[in-house]
Amino acid sequence: MIPGFGMTLGFALTYLALIVLIPLAGLLWRSAALGWSDFWRLAFDPRTLHALEVSFGAALLAACINVLFGVPVAWVLTRYRFPGRRVLDAMVDLPFALPTAVAGISLAALYAPNGWIGSLLAPLGIKVAFTPLGIVVALIFIGLPFVVRTLQPVVAEIDREIEEAAATLGASRRQTLARVILPSLTPAILTGFALALARAVGEYGSVIFIAGNIPFVSEIAPLLIVIRLEEFNYAGATAVAAIMLAISFAMLLAINLIQAWSRRRFGHGS
Amino acid sequence: MAAEVASVERAAAIARVRAATTESRGGRLALIAVAVAFLALFLLLPLAAVFTEALRQGLGAYLAALAEPDALAAIRLTLIVAAIAVPLNLLFGLAAAWAIAKFEFPGKALLTTLIDLPFSVSPVISGLIYVLLFGAGSALGPWLQRHGVEILFATPGIVLATLFVTFPFVARELIPLMQEQGTTDEEAALSLGASGWQTFLRVTLPNVKWGLLYGVLLCNARAMGEFGAVSVVSGHIRGLTDTMPLHVEILYNEYNFVAAFAVASLLALLALLTLVLKALLELRFDGRSGAGH
Amino acid sequence: MDVSILDVRKDFDRFPALHGVSLEIRSGELVALLGPSGSGKTTLLRLIAGLEFPTEGCIRFGEDDASTRSVQERNVGFVFQSYALFRHMTVLDNIAFGLRVRPRASRPPRRAIRARALELLDLVQLPGLEGRFPSQLSGGQRQRVALARALAIEPRILLLDEPFGALDAKVRKELRRWLRDLHDSTGHTTVFVTHDQEEALELADRVVVMSQGRIEQVGTPDEIYDAPNSPFVYGFIGESSALPVEVDDGEVRTADRPTGLRVEGLEGPATLFFRPRDVDIVEGAGPSIAGVAVAVRRREDGRRVELEVGPARHRVEVELPLGRRVVTGERLGLRPRRWKLFSADDPARSVDWATAGAGAAAAAAGPLPLALERQ
């Protein structure tokens, strides 16, 4: 019999409770203590609703763009050999490794009207920095690796014989991609999309520098929590946080359901 | 001549039909171009911008910005926080992975899910929960104040928030790895007379060392770079409770861009170092554990 | 559909997989490509399908040069070893795939496609499974779905890569008989790859034995089994023993002793091949191959004795006649009834029992005219 079960499990559970569960339970406790009507008033005041809408809308748009480009990126990095591939592949993890504040100020500098990209867009009348569009840019950066890294192992796993089978049955390359390969990537695409979305909804550091943070325009929900805290409005902060937490858990559940469905249907995870 | 034309035509036809199970050359190049352009726009350009902005006024200004006392204090605090948070989470990761991978018990799946929980919580909320727990409005707050214990707006709060956001990194690398390796090695060692500790140190640990390093690497990167959670609990006291990312924000908001990007460039270098080590580790144990960080 | 393979060479990154292979496949035939792994048999199958292209040489479908036809245009039914079913599609969608991807002009109407797929499902004896996903099927069922999918496009030729490779022994046997029946009833020209000689001999009209990127022999199962034309085929098909011998003035000798076999037209070192059941035990004196019994084994179809011959202790196997008892250590004299001799210097030079006459000096029939068989 292998020893150490009691000690390791005991330590793990205690540590989990102290660092994660008790503080999170504290949040739920404080929001429950608000009472229904207070909670309702705080959570659904127009500014909060708008901030949630901005966070969600931008995250949704960013996740869609990440899927649109992440699929070809994962395909190219996994299937093709070209100079620089390894470096690019390693760089995909940059958003995981680069502190969000650094990403934030860098993107703000790039997309500001006098920045490298901003100055190219300004004559076209497109403003990115300090608008909701800037939020989307930051969230694309943050979500990119989730889509690509979820897809890569699945692309690598596609059996070449599947593609050959489609070809022998008369399917053109385009038909094979559309009818055979893309559908078999669907669970991974959905999972990557959901992961990118979940991360983007709660993102703070990279967004606040580029967003402009104008209430009712480009103010995101996490920033609203910080603002409420700075006003010592703990109740207000708690209410917004509780809603966001509920949304996060719903998305976590969705991700798990996608994976369970995919395992059941295709006999493998995504 | 006619035969030559025929053979050229035949060669062209063969070249065309060979592309049947892969994208055409043009299609491949187009896809590569799209992917490279997208990655360059969203990854390489921001990285390049950090260093360009930092060196905008020359190397002298860059070094001066880093030698500034507040910057040095921020660097020191960041190192201290990582030096506390990473070993603690490493210890937790090892304990949790040992219990989950080597034993069967009810609630195991739930425990595994709970370990991942901090990843799905917004960083700001990760800070907020400690403010609610230890702040003035909480049950604990007044008691702490009376006894002169400073948690919020001090190093302990920053460490706690960092612990929370980096909580799953080591555990989630180790659990699948240890599960895959099963228990036969440990049982063999024990049957040969090794003690529990000897078995752990000489059998289990060498088996998972690359995965462990991988987890520590990612944990450290996040610990040094965390912004949102730490921002909420730190109080932003210059030279005292400012970590490097927070210091970047302060300098940026003061329009001291060169200094802000100088400190940011250190963090970017750390990120690059992390990526290089990560790539090396992946070559070693070929265990990219996918997304979901 | 007749298929002609004309002097086809195939290199992979300069590594030759096939050297100048030529083969005629006749319409309606069931042909087995048989060989050990690395013999090039799967490469040949993929070349016919258009999944690979020859480095040199040409493949014709009837009069049509297939080299300029893509795999999509060739209209071949290919069943992969792993089946390669589309796992996100139901059985019905898998089977209908080939019809649904046709250009609009030649695509049958929706309902006709469905009817055709259901009909094929009946043909492969899986009625009622159209709604299942591949992950919900057994290996044998997947195999049949893969076959139905390949048949749906009404292929000009049906190609199967190790069709029974991934199945357990019992299912293999059943499917083998079933595939033969299916071939007889549909009449498709069929080529399948296998490394299992029993499968090839039992199932095929003609067997193509391959080794190291070359075709060793092409023939009916009887021809291949009864008259192997090379040391490789003799060794690869069926059980056999090989004994190094020396032909001296027409007399076949081993370990410096006459074997009692005589040949004409072949001199010098050679290898004698014979099958265990084609050997007589010579009781008493007289020239024979002398061996010492080292092991006696019971088998399903009789008893076998393993002997060591000569100082070099070459092992040979002989089937014992009913009632003949042998103990280990016993010395036995052997004389093959049916055998073949390949020159060691030039394996293309060979003599066998039929062309050498009854061969053995002690045989009842008089010497027949000796002939030299040349490849």
XYZ file of N, CA and C in Angstrom, chain C residues 291-297 303-308 315 320 324-332:
72
model
N 19.673 -37.897 -40.999
C 19.457 -36.899 -39.961
C 19.236 -37.545 -38.617
N 19.429 -36.742 -37.574
C 19.190 -37.227 -36.216
C 17.962 -36.519 -35.671
N 17.013 -37.293 -35.197
C 15.782 -36.708 -34.656
C 16.110 -35.943 -33.380
N 15.691 -34.664 -33.340
C 15.923 -33.897 -32.106
C 14.618 -33.583 -31.384
N 13.508 -33.629 -32.084
C 12.240 -33.355 -31.410
C 11.098 -33.963 -32.212
N 10.124 -34.483 -31.497
C 8.924 -34.995 -32.146
C 7.761 -34.202 -31.599
N 6.884 -33.717 -32.482
C 5.776 -32.881 -32.025
C 4.457 -33.395 -32.569
N 1.952 -36.137 -36.991
C 3.116 -35.948 -36.130
C 4.283 -35.486 -36.973
N 5.090 -34.690 -36.411
C 6.219 -34.109 -37.115
C 7.490 -34.457 -36.372
N 8.543 -34.739 -37.122
C 9.827 -34.909 -36.464
C 10.772 -33.847 -37.008
N 11.537 -33.284 -36.090
C 12.527 -32.296 -36.477
C 13.886 -32.971 -36.426
N 14.641 -32.821 -37.514
C 15.930 -33.517 -37.577
C 17.060 -32.534 -37.822
N 18.256 -32.951 -37.390
C 19.451 -32.201 -37.720
C 20.250 -33.016 -38.732
N 18.502 -27.808 -39.730
C 17.241 -28.374 -39.229
C 16.266 -28.573 -40.384
N 5.534 -37.542 -40.161
C 5.705 -38.977 -39.986
C 4.504 -39.727 -40.536
N 4.378 -44.727 -37.579
C 5.826 -44.747 -37.470
C 6.216 -44.027 -36.197
N 6.914 -44.719 -35.307
C 7.327 -44.115 -34.057
C 8.779 -43.674 -34.163
N 9.072 -42.546 -33.627
C 10.442 -42.038 -33.645
C 10.771 -41.558 -32.245
N 11.986 -41.860 -31.786
C 12.418 -41.294 -30.507
C 13.546 -40.318 -30.781
N 13.703 -39.356 -29.927
C 14.773 -38.376 -30.146
C 16.116 -39.096 -30.044
N 17.025 -38.683 -30.896
C 18.330 -39.326 -30.952
C 18.401 -40.394 -32.031
N 17.253 -40.792 -32.541
C 17.227 -41.837 -33.561
C 17.754 -41.291 -34.890
N 18.509 -42.126 -35.630
C 19.002 -41.713 -36.942
C 17.996 -42.132 -38.006
N 17.678 -41.233 -38.917
C 16.685 -41.530 -39.961
C 17.260 -41.178 -41.329
